[in-house]
Short mmCIF file of C-alpha atoms and ligand atoms in Angstrom, two decimals:
data_model
loop_
_atom_site.label_atom_id
_atom_site.label_comp_id
_atom_site.label_asym_id
_atom_site.label_seq_id
_atom_site.Cartn_x
_atom_site.Cartn_y
_atom_site.Cartn_z
CA MET A 30 -25.37 7.72 -2.19
CA ASN A 31 -24.36 11.80 -3.05
CA PRO A 32 -21.56 11.80 -5.84
CA GLY A 33 -20.18 14.32 -3.69
CA ILE A 34 -19.27 12.40 -0.96
CA TYR A 35 -17.76 9.68 -3.08
CA ARG A 36 -15.63 13.02 -5.07
CA ARG A 37 -14.52 13.83 -1.55
CA ASN A 38 -12.82 10.63 -0.97
CA PHE A 39 -11.98 10.07 -3.80
CA LEU A 40 -9.55 13.34 -3.61
CA GLN A 41 -8.57 12.37 -0.07
CA PHE A 42 -7.23 9.31 -1.34
CA LEU A 43 -5.44 10.93 -3.97
CA VAL A 44 -3.39 13.15 -1.53
CA ALA A 45 -3.27 10.66 1.08
CA SER A 46 -0.16 11.76 3.05
CA PRO A 47 2.18 8.88 4.63
CA LEU A 48 1.75 10.85 8.03
CA LEU A 49 -0.89 10.53 10.20
CA SER A 50 -2.96 13.81 10.84
CA ALA A 51 -3.91 14.24 14.81
CA ASP A 52 -7.74 12.94 14.05
CA GLU A 53 -5.97 10.02 12.42
CA LYS A 54 -4.10 9.07 15.35
CA ALA A 55 -6.89 9.64 17.71
CA GLU A 56 -8.96 7.61 15.44
CA MET A 57 -6.63 4.95 15.16
CA LYS A 58 -6.54 4.87 19.55
CA GLY A 59 -9.67 3.32 19.21
CA ILE A 60 -8.88 0.84 17.06
CA LEU A 61 -9.18 -2.39 18.69
CA ASN A 62 -9.42 -5.32 16.29
CA VAL A 63 -8.70 -6.17 12.87
CA MET A 64 -12.20 -5.92 12.12
CA ASP A 65 -12.30 -1.85 13.04
CA PHE A 66 -10.67 -0.70 9.97
CA GLU A 67 -12.93 -2.05 7.58
CA ALA A 68 -15.77 0.58 8.00
CA LYS A 69 -12.95 3.30 7.99
CA ALA A 70 -11.52 1.71 4.69
CA LYS A 71 -14.75 1.39 3.65
CA ALA A 72 -15.61 5.35 3.97
CA VAL A 73 -12.22 6.36 1.93
CA ILE A 74 -11.82 4.10 -0.77
CA PRO A 75 -13.25 4.46 -3.66
CA PRO A 76 -16.29 2.28 -4.50
CA ALA A 77 -15.51 0.03 -7.46
CA HIS A 78 -11.97 -0.43 -5.59
CA PHE A 79 -13.56 -1.49 -2.03
CA GLY A 80 -15.54 -3.45 -4.05
CA TYR A 81 -12.98 -5.05 -5.48
CA LEU A 82 -11.35 -5.37 -2.40
CA SER A 83 -14.21 -6.76 -0.79
CA THR A 84 -15.76 -9.32 -3.22
CA GLY A 85 -16.27 -13.11 -3.31
CA VAL A 86 -17.80 -14.88 -5.77
CA ASP A 87 -21.72 -15.48 -6.72
CA ASP A 88 -23.43 -15.26 -3.36
CA ASP A 89 -19.89 -14.81 -1.69
CA LYS A 90 -20.75 -18.31 0.37
CA THR A 91 -17.43 -19.47 0.38
CA LEU A 92 -16.11 -15.99 1.60
CA ARG A 93 -18.63 -16.59 4.61
CA ALA A 94 -17.18 -20.19 5.12
CA ASN A 95 -14.15 -19.08 5.33
CA MET A 96 -14.84 -17.19 8.36
CA ALA A 97 -18.00 -19.53 10.07
CA GLY A 98 -15.27 -22.27 9.81
CA TYR A 99 -13.46 -20.72 12.75
CA ASN A 100 -16.35 -20.78 14.68
CA ARG A 101 -17.19 -23.98 15.13
CA ILE A 102 -13.52 -25.03 16.58
CA PHE A 103 -13.24 -23.86 20.16
CA LEU A 104 -10.41 -24.01 22.00
CA ARG A 105 -9.18 -26.67 25.13
CA PRO A 106 -6.79 -24.14 27.34
CA ARG A 107 -4.74 -26.13 29.68
CA ARG A 108 -3.39 -24.51 32.88
CA MET A 109 -0.41 -24.83 35.46
CA VAL A 110 1.91 -24.12 32.23
CA ASP A 111 4.92 -21.83 32.67
CA ILE A 112 4.02 -19.54 30.13
CA SER A 113 6.18 -16.73 31.42
CA SER A 114 8.15 -16.25 27.56
CA CYS A 115 6.19 -17.21 25.30
CA ASP A 116 8.05 -18.11 21.17
CA THR A 117 5.73 -17.55 18.53
CA SER A 118 8.73 -17.47 16.09
CA ILE A 119 8.46 -20.52 13.04
CA GLU A 120 11.24 -21.36 10.54
CA LEU A 121 10.13 -21.95 6.62
CA PHE A 122 12.82 -23.49 4.81
CA GLY A 123 15.55 -22.82 6.91
CA GLU A 124 14.33 -19.46 7.57
CA LYS A 125 13.27 -18.17 11.01
CA TRP A 126 10.55 -15.68 11.10
CA PRO A 127 9.37 -14.24 14.25
CA THR A 128 5.89 -14.86 13.66
CA PRO A 129 3.56 -17.20 11.82
CA ILE A 130 1.57 -14.55 10.17
CA ILE A 131 2.17 -13.49 6.43
CA LEU A 132 1.01 -11.40 4.18
CA ALA A 133 -0.95 -13.04 1.34
CA PRO A 134 -0.43 -11.80 -1.92
CA THR A 135 -3.06 -8.90 -3.15
CA GLY A 136 -2.44 -7.26 -6.58
CA HIS A 137 -3.80 -3.27 -7.23
CA GLN A 138 -2.67 -1.98 -4.04
CA LYS A 139 -2.13 1.66 -5.11
CA ALA A 140 -6.00 1.15 -5.75
CA PHE A 141 -6.60 1.29 -1.86
CA TYR A 142 -3.96 4.25 -0.72
CA VAL A 143 -1.92 6.32 -3.15
CA GLU A 144 1.49 4.70 -2.18
CA GLY A 145 0.40 0.80 -2.33
CA GLU A 146 2.85 -1.81 -1.56
CA PRO A 147 6.17 0.38 -0.79
CA ALA A 148 3.68 1.19 2.66
CA VAL A 149 2.75 -2.30 2.94
CA ALA A 150 6.17 -3.48 2.77
CA ARG A 151 7.75 -1.03 5.46
CA ALA A 152 5.53 -2.37 7.89
CA ALA A 153 5.76 -6.00 7.43
CA SER A 154 9.68 -5.10 7.35
CA ALA A 155 9.29 -3.45 10.39
CA ALA A 156 8.06 -6.28 12.54
CA SER A 157 10.08 -8.94 9.55
CA HIS A 158 6.69 -10.62 8.50
CA LEU A 159 7.28 -12.80 5.41
CA MET A 160 5.42 -10.62 2.51
CA ILE A 161 4.25 -12.16 -0.92
CA LEU A 162 4.25 -9.82 -3.79
CA SER A 163 1.20 -10.43 -6.09
CA THR A 164 1.96 -10.68 -10.06
CA MET A 165 -0.04 -7.55 -10.11
CA THR A 166 1.58 -5.56 -8.09
CA SER A 167 1.54 -1.81 -8.52
CA THR A 168 4.57 -1.14 -7.92
CA PRO A 169 7.93 -3.22 -9.48
CA ILE A 170 9.17 -6.13 -7.72
CA GLU A 171 12.50 -4.50 -7.58
CA GLU A 172 11.52 -1.72 -5.78
CA ILE A 173 9.35 -4.10 -2.87
CA ALA A 174 12.32 -6.48 -2.65
CA LYS A 175 14.52 -3.56 -1.72
CA ILE A 176 12.29 -1.99 1.04
CA HIS A 177 11.78 -5.25 2.81
CA LYS A 178 15.06 -6.02 4.50
CA ARG A 179 14.36 -10.15 4.10
CA PRO A 180 13.99 -11.77 1.54
CA ILE A 181 10.37 -11.49 -0.26
CA TRP A 182 8.03 -14.13 -2.04
CA PHE A 183 6.66 -14.16 -5.27
CA GLN A 184 3.12 -14.79 -6.16
CA LEU A 185 3.03 -15.98 -9.86
CA TYR A 186 -0.45 -15.54 -11.87
CA PRO A 187 0.80 -18.86 -14.74
CA THR A 188 0.37 -16.97 -17.79
CA ASN A 189 -0.88 -18.45 -21.04
CA VAL A 190 2.09 -17.74 -22.85
CA TRP A 191 5.39 -20.06 -21.43
CA ASP A 192 7.77 -17.02 -22.04
CA TYR A 193 6.15 -14.57 -20.25
CA SER A 194 5.71 -17.06 -17.72
CA GLU A 195 9.26 -17.81 -17.50
CA ARG A 196 10.41 -14.08 -17.73
CA LEU A 197 8.39 -13.27 -14.64
CA VAL A 198 10.05 -15.98 -12.88
CA ARG A 199 13.49 -15.44 -13.80
CA ARG A 200 12.88 -11.51 -12.67
CA ALA A 201 11.75 -12.20 -9.60
CA GLU A 202 14.47 -14.55 -8.66
CA ALA A 203 17.17 -12.26 -9.95
CA ALA A 204 15.36 -9.19 -7.72
CA GLY A 205 16.10 -11.69 -4.57
CA CYS A 206 12.77 -13.57 -4.06
CA THR A 207 13.11 -17.25 -2.25
CA ALA A 208 10.17 -18.25 -3.26
CA LEU A 209 7.84 -18.59 -6.04
CA VAL A 210 4.18 -19.04 -5.32
CA ILE A 211 2.11 -20.03 -8.22
CA THR A 212 -1.94 -19.72 -7.70
CA VAL A 213 -3.52 -21.94 -9.12
CA ASP A 214 -7.47 -21.54 -7.93
CA THR A 215 -8.42 -18.97 -10.63
CA GLN A 216 -7.50 -21.49 -13.29
CA GLY A 217 -11.34 -21.68 -14.30
CA GLY A 218 -11.91 -18.01 -14.66
CA ARG A 219 -14.46 -16.35 -11.81
CA ASN A 220 -17.50 -14.66 -11.23
CA THR A 221 -17.36 -11.44 -8.80
CA GLU A 222 -20.56 -9.93 -8.28
CA THR A 223 -20.39 -7.83 -4.99
CA GLU A 224 -17.52 -6.24 -7.11
CA ALA A 225 -19.66 -5.89 -10.60
CA ARG A 226 -22.09 -4.13 -8.11
CA SER A 227 -19.69 -1.93 -6.70
CA VAL A 228 -18.76 -0.44 -9.68
CA VAL A 229 -22.33 0.96 -11.38
CA LEU A 230 -22.41 2.62 -7.68
CA ASP A 231 -19.27 4.27 -8.78
CA SER A 232 -19.57 7.75 -10.88
CA ARG A 233 -15.94 8.34 -11.41
CA GLN A 234 -14.80 7.92 -15.04
CA CYS A 235 -12.44 4.56 -15.02
CA SER A 236 -10.27 6.15 -17.45
CA ALA A 237 -9.28 8.89 -15.41
CA CYS A 238 -7.14 6.50 -13.01
CA HIS A 239 -6.80 3.44 -16.12
CA PRO A 240 -5.01 5.71 -18.96
CA THR A 241 -2.41 2.54 -19.32
CA ARG A 242 -5.62 0.46 -20.33
CA THR A 243 -4.65 -1.28 -23.48
CA ASP A 244 -6.84 -4.19 -23.61
CA GLY A 245 -10.08 -2.80 -24.87
CA GLY A 246 -11.63 -1.86 -21.35
CA ARG A 247 -11.71 -5.70 -20.59
CA GLY A 248 -10.47 -4.87 -16.96
CA ARG A 249 -6.72 -5.85 -17.21
CA HIS A 250 -4.09 -3.48 -18.14
CA ALA A 251 -0.47 -3.30 -18.06
CA LYS A 252 1.00 -4.05 -14.96
CA PRO A 253 4.54 -2.88 -13.72
CA MET A 254 5.38 -7.22 -14.21
CA PHE A 255 4.09 -6.97 -17.54
CA GLN A 256 6.50 -4.94 -19.06
CA GLY A 257 7.02 -5.70 -22.95
CA PHE A 258 4.44 -8.13 -22.84
CA ASP A 259 2.11 -8.14 -25.69
CA MET A 260 -1.36 -7.38 -23.60
CA ASN A 261 -3.61 -8.50 -26.12
CA ILE A 262 -2.22 -12.10 -26.39
CA LEU A 263 -2.03 -12.43 -22.38
CA THR A 264 -3.60 -14.31 -19.62
CA THR A 265 -3.58 -14.75 -16.13
CA ASN A 266 -5.40 -17.68 -15.76
CA ASN A 267 -4.01 -20.30 -17.89
CA PRO A 268 -6.57 -22.64 -18.80
CA SER A 269 -4.18 -25.23 -20.14
CA LEU A 270 -2.11 -25.74 -16.92
CA THR A 271 -1.27 -29.36 -15.47
CA TRP A 272 0.58 -31.25 -13.18
CA ALA A 273 3.06 -31.68 -16.05
CA SER A 274 3.69 -27.57 -15.77
CA ILE A 275 5.29 -27.88 -12.24
CA ALA A 276 8.35 -29.34 -14.07
CA LYS A 277 8.93 -26.93 -16.45
CA TYR A 278 8.80 -24.01 -13.86
CA ARG A 279 11.21 -26.53 -11.49
CA LYS A 280 13.73 -26.42 -14.99
CA VAL A 281 13.84 -22.75 -14.38
CA THR A 282 14.37 -21.86 -11.11
CA LYS A 283 16.24 -22.40 -7.87
CA MET A 284 13.44 -20.64 -5.68
CA LYS A 285 11.35 -23.03 -3.81
CA ILE A 286 7.92 -23.70 -5.26
CA LEU A 287 4.63 -23.16 -3.37
CA LEU A 288 1.27 -23.96 -5.02
CA LYS A 289 -1.27 -21.36 -3.54
CA GLY A 290 -5.14 -22.54 -4.05
CA LEU A 291 -5.30 -26.40 -3.41
CA GLU A 292 -8.37 -27.92 -1.01
CA SER A 293 -8.53 -31.33 -1.36
CA SER A 294 -6.18 -34.39 -0.47
CA GLU A 295 -5.72 -35.52 -3.78
CA ASP A 296 -4.65 -32.66 -5.01
CA ALA A 297 -1.99 -32.26 -1.94
CA ARG A 298 -0.50 -35.90 -2.85
CA LEU A 299 -0.44 -34.88 -6.42
CA ALA A 300 1.37 -32.05 -5.17
CA VAL A 301 4.04 -33.76 -2.96
CA GLU A 302 4.51 -36.73 -5.91
CA ASN A 303 4.91 -33.75 -8.20
CA GLY A 304 8.30 -32.40 -5.79
CA VAL A 305 6.48 -29.09 -4.87
CA ASP A 306 7.91 -27.71 -1.49
CA GLY A 307 4.77 -26.03 -0.37
CA ILE A 308 1.03 -25.77 -0.50
CA VAL A 309 -1.20 -22.77 0.44
CA VAL A 310 -4.44 -23.89 1.52
CA SER A 311 -6.72 -21.61 -0.16
CA ASN A 312 -9.79 -20.57 -1.77
CA HIS A 313 -8.26 -16.98 -3.34
CA GLY A 314 -10.48 -15.74 0.10
CA GLY A 315 -13.77 -16.77 -1.58
CA ARG A 316 -13.10 -15.05 -4.84
CA ALA A 317 -12.27 -18.46 -6.80
CA VAL A 318 -15.09 -20.97 -6.61
CA GLU A 319 -18.34 -21.01 -5.30
CA SER A 320 -17.05 -23.99 -3.39
CA GLY A 321 -19.17 -23.54 -0.13
CA ARG A 322 -16.37 -25.09 1.89
CA GLY A 323 -13.94 -22.81 4.30
CA THR A 324 -10.40 -23.65 4.26
CA ILE A 325 -9.90 -24.42 7.85
CA ASP A 326 -12.35 -27.10 6.70
CA CYS A 327 -9.75 -28.16 3.99
CA LEU A 328 -6.56 -27.80 6.23
CA PRO A 329 -6.96 -31.40 8.27
CA GLU A 330 -7.34 -33.77 5.12
CA ILE A 331 -4.83 -32.38 3.57
CA VAL A 332 -1.83 -31.70 6.59
CA ASP A 333 -2.86 -35.74 7.01
CA ALA A 334 -2.01 -36.42 2.93
CA VAL A 335 1.16 -34.58 2.72
CA GLN A 336 2.48 -35.64 6.53
CA GLY A 337 4.76 -33.42 6.96
CA ARG A 338 6.64 -33.87 3.25
CA THR A 339 5.91 -30.06 2.30
CA VAL A 340 5.34 -26.86 4.29
CA VAL A 341 1.50 -26.08 4.28
CA LEU A 342 0.18 -22.59 4.80
CA ILE A 343 -3.31 -21.23 4.77
CA ASP A 344 -5.66 -18.19 4.26
CA GLY A 345 -9.45 -17.05 3.88
CA GLY A 346 -10.93 -15.65 7.07
CA ILE A 347 -8.23 -15.21 9.70
CA ARG A 348 -9.11 -12.37 11.87
CA ARG A 349 -8.47 -13.18 15.23
CA GLY A 350 -5.48 -14.32 17.24
CA THR A 351 -7.46 -17.03 17.98
CA ASP A 352 -7.89 -18.59 14.31
CA ILE A 353 -4.25 -18.42 14.03
CA PHE A 354 -3.78 -20.62 16.95
CA LYS A 355 -6.71 -22.87 15.47
CA ALA A 356 -4.84 -22.86 12.28
CA MET A 357 -1.86 -23.67 13.87
CA ALA A 358 -3.29 -26.66 15.63
CA LEU A 359 -4.37 -28.04 12.72
CA GLY A 360 -1.07 -28.33 11.30
CA ALA A 361 -0.60 -25.38 9.69
CA ASN A 362 3.04 -23.73 9.46
CA GLY A 363 2.47 -20.30 8.88
CA VAL A 364 -0.91 -18.30 8.49
CA CYS A 365 -1.76 -15.92 5.43
CA ILE A 366 -3.54 -12.49 5.93
CA GLY A 367 -5.88 -10.34 2.97
CA ARG A 368 -8.05 -8.29 3.22
CA PRO A 369 -7.18 -7.67 7.42
CA TYR A 370 -3.87 -5.71 6.24
CA LEU A 371 -5.59 -3.78 2.51
CA TRP A 372 -8.53 -2.60 5.11
CA ALA A 373 -5.72 -1.12 7.21
CA LEU A 374 -3.79 0.49 4.60
CA GLY A 375 -7.00 2.12 2.60
CA ALA A 376 -7.66 3.63 6.25
CA TYR A 377 -4.68 4.45 7.35
CA GLY A 378 -1.26 3.84 5.23
CA GLU A 379 1.69 2.16 6.30
CA ALA A 380 0.72 2.98 9.79
CA GLY A 381 -2.60 1.40 9.33
CA VAL A 382 -0.57 -2.43 8.36
CA ALA A 383 1.49 -1.98 10.98
CA LYS A 384 -1.21 -1.56 13.61
CA VAL A 385 -3.16 -4.25 12.04
CA LEU A 386 -0.09 -6.86 12.11
CA GLU A 387 0.66 -5.43 16.08
CA ILE A 388 -2.68 -6.75 16.70
CA LEU A 389 -2.76 -10.01 15.42
CA ARG A 390 0.40 -10.53 16.65
CA ASN A 391 -0.94 -9.62 20.15
CA GLU A 392 -3.68 -11.67 19.82
CA PHE A 393 -1.98 -14.60 18.82
CA ALA A 394 0.76 -14.68 21.37
CA LEU A 395 -2.17 -13.92 24.21
CA ALA A 396 -4.08 -16.86 22.71
CA MET A 397 -0.86 -19.27 23.15
CA ARG A 398 -0.46 -17.89 26.93
CA GLN A 399 -4.06 -19.07 27.45
CA SER A 400 -4.09 -22.05 26.33
CA GLY A 401 -0.88 -22.99 27.77
CA THR A 402 1.61 -23.32 24.98
CA ALA A 403 4.47 -21.56 25.43
CA THR A 404 6.24 -22.45 21.66
CA ILE A 405 4.71 -22.74 18.40
CA ALA A 406 5.46 -26.91 18.29
CA ALA A 407 3.11 -26.94 21.82
CA ILE A 408 0.39 -26.62 20.27
CA THR A 409 -1.40 -29.52 19.17
CA LYS A 410 -4.90 -30.79 18.00
CA SER A 411 -5.26 -31.52 21.75
CA HIS A 412 -5.73 -27.90 22.13
CA ILE A 413 -8.72 -27.49 19.99
CA GLY A 414 -12.07 -29.31 19.39
CA MET A 415 -14.96 -28.71 17.44
CA HIS A 416 -18.81 -27.96 18.23
CA ARG A 417 -21.30 -30.48 17.12
CA ILE A 418 -23.57 -28.91 15.10
C1 FMN B 26 -8.21 -7.49 -2.94
C2 FMN B 26 -7.69 -8.57 -3.22
C3 FMN B 26 -6.51 -8.86 -4.24
C4 FMN B 26 -5.88 -10.24 -4.20
N1 FMN B 26 -5.21 -10.67 -5.03
C5 FMN B 26 -4.67 -11.22 -5.51
C6 FMN B 26 -3.33 -11.92 -6.06
O1 FMN B 26 -2.98 -11.16 -7.01
N2 FMN B 26 -2.90 -13.15 -5.85
C7 FMN B 26 -3.14 -14.29 -5.26
O2 FMN B 26 -2.96 -15.45 -5.37
N3 FMN B 26 -4.36 -13.91 -4.03
C8 FMN B 26 -4.93 -12.84 -4.04
N4 FMN B 26 -5.50 -12.37 -3.35
C9 FMN B 26 -6.55 -13.49 -2.39
C10 FMN B 26 -5.58 -13.42 -1.22
O3 FMN B 26 -3.65 -13.86 -1.81
C11 FMN B 26 -5.56 -14.30 -0.17
O4 FMN B 26 -5.79 -15.65 -0.32
C12 FMN B 26 -6.91 -13.99 0.58
O5 FMN B 26 -7.54 -12.58 0.69
C13 FMN B 26 -7.29 -14.96 1.70
O6 FMN B 26 -8.51 -14.16 2.28
P1 FMN B 26 -8.65 -13.27 3.75
O7 FMN B 26 -8.88 -11.77 2.51
O8 FMN B 26 -10.08 -13.70 3.76
O9 FMN B 26 -7.64 -13.37 4.27
C14 FMN B 26 -6.41 -11.36 -3.10
C15 FMN B 26 -7.42 -10.84 -2.52
C16 FMN B 26 -7.93 -9.79 -2.40
C17 FMN B 26 -9.28 -9.37 -1.02
#
């Protein structure tokens, strides 16, 4: 690739304006589905950052398995049902949301678009989507909590220093968050090869964008949530985390506690026994362990194990309204999306995120109407089936 192209893209990236140009508006009219955002995002996001966005682990098999899992499920539409009104709303912990589509926590959003999290929060808030903010946010939580008109949730990477973890939790609660989503799937580390290959394609100097790096270049630098922490001792994948840790978190917060990254019925049962309020069935978008198993394939055993005793959300590979429908039919209480809104953010900023969410809402409502299900409660296992392979 020509370094000149990177340079031009990077300059474009730096001067990105919240307002779309006439060309961009025309271009966006041609966007019909979530996947259409990816090519544009790849063209404008610097290669190393796009590598970080797209990477899975090892051979990216789990990343592909997430999407492939949905292809094995088909819909069993029912006819002659009154679908003249279609109610997509859900309730989570007593809070009503007009859509089950939730923004998954993703870090470093300013790496994809100059404004980052505020642009995402405005788009999410405008259509009342629940947003989960990452520990690795490039904008302080207090700012995002103010932008979103409804309470957001905070995703916590449990750190290796209890005092730091506790401070993060208390800061999120003070900012008005109502739920703490503890990510537990990167405890063992990870091997992001696709990202590593992209980094060497990038001709820019990392230090130009990462001047505050304080850890000898190991890739972690002081994010807003780590203010006042000693970056030389902090790690965000705490290897000594166990079920006993849940009680410690419970003692320091009134927020609901969810675990993100469970993939088995055994862990789902333990989550219930340890008083967890919710589970996010997730493999970090194929970015944690190369299990080779898509999350939609993990969902049934987890729903079966918890028997309605906790909220169950799912993420990974959701790209169509029909995917959302399939997850809801298998018992999810809501779905989270990651890469699609990041592609849209990189491509068109806030307007892109608004559009990607609108596409998914419309596709999901269409899938509901076409299947003869006018409410979320009407969506059942009988509305789907599995292809034999
Ligand atoms: C660029 C990127 C950054 C992410 N950052 C975080 C994070 O900070 N915390 C976290 O719990 N999950 C993180 N995730 C995982 C997402 O929350 C989510 O599990 C995943 O993106 C869902 O899969 P999908 O991208 O196929 O929709 C990240 C994912 C991506 C793609």
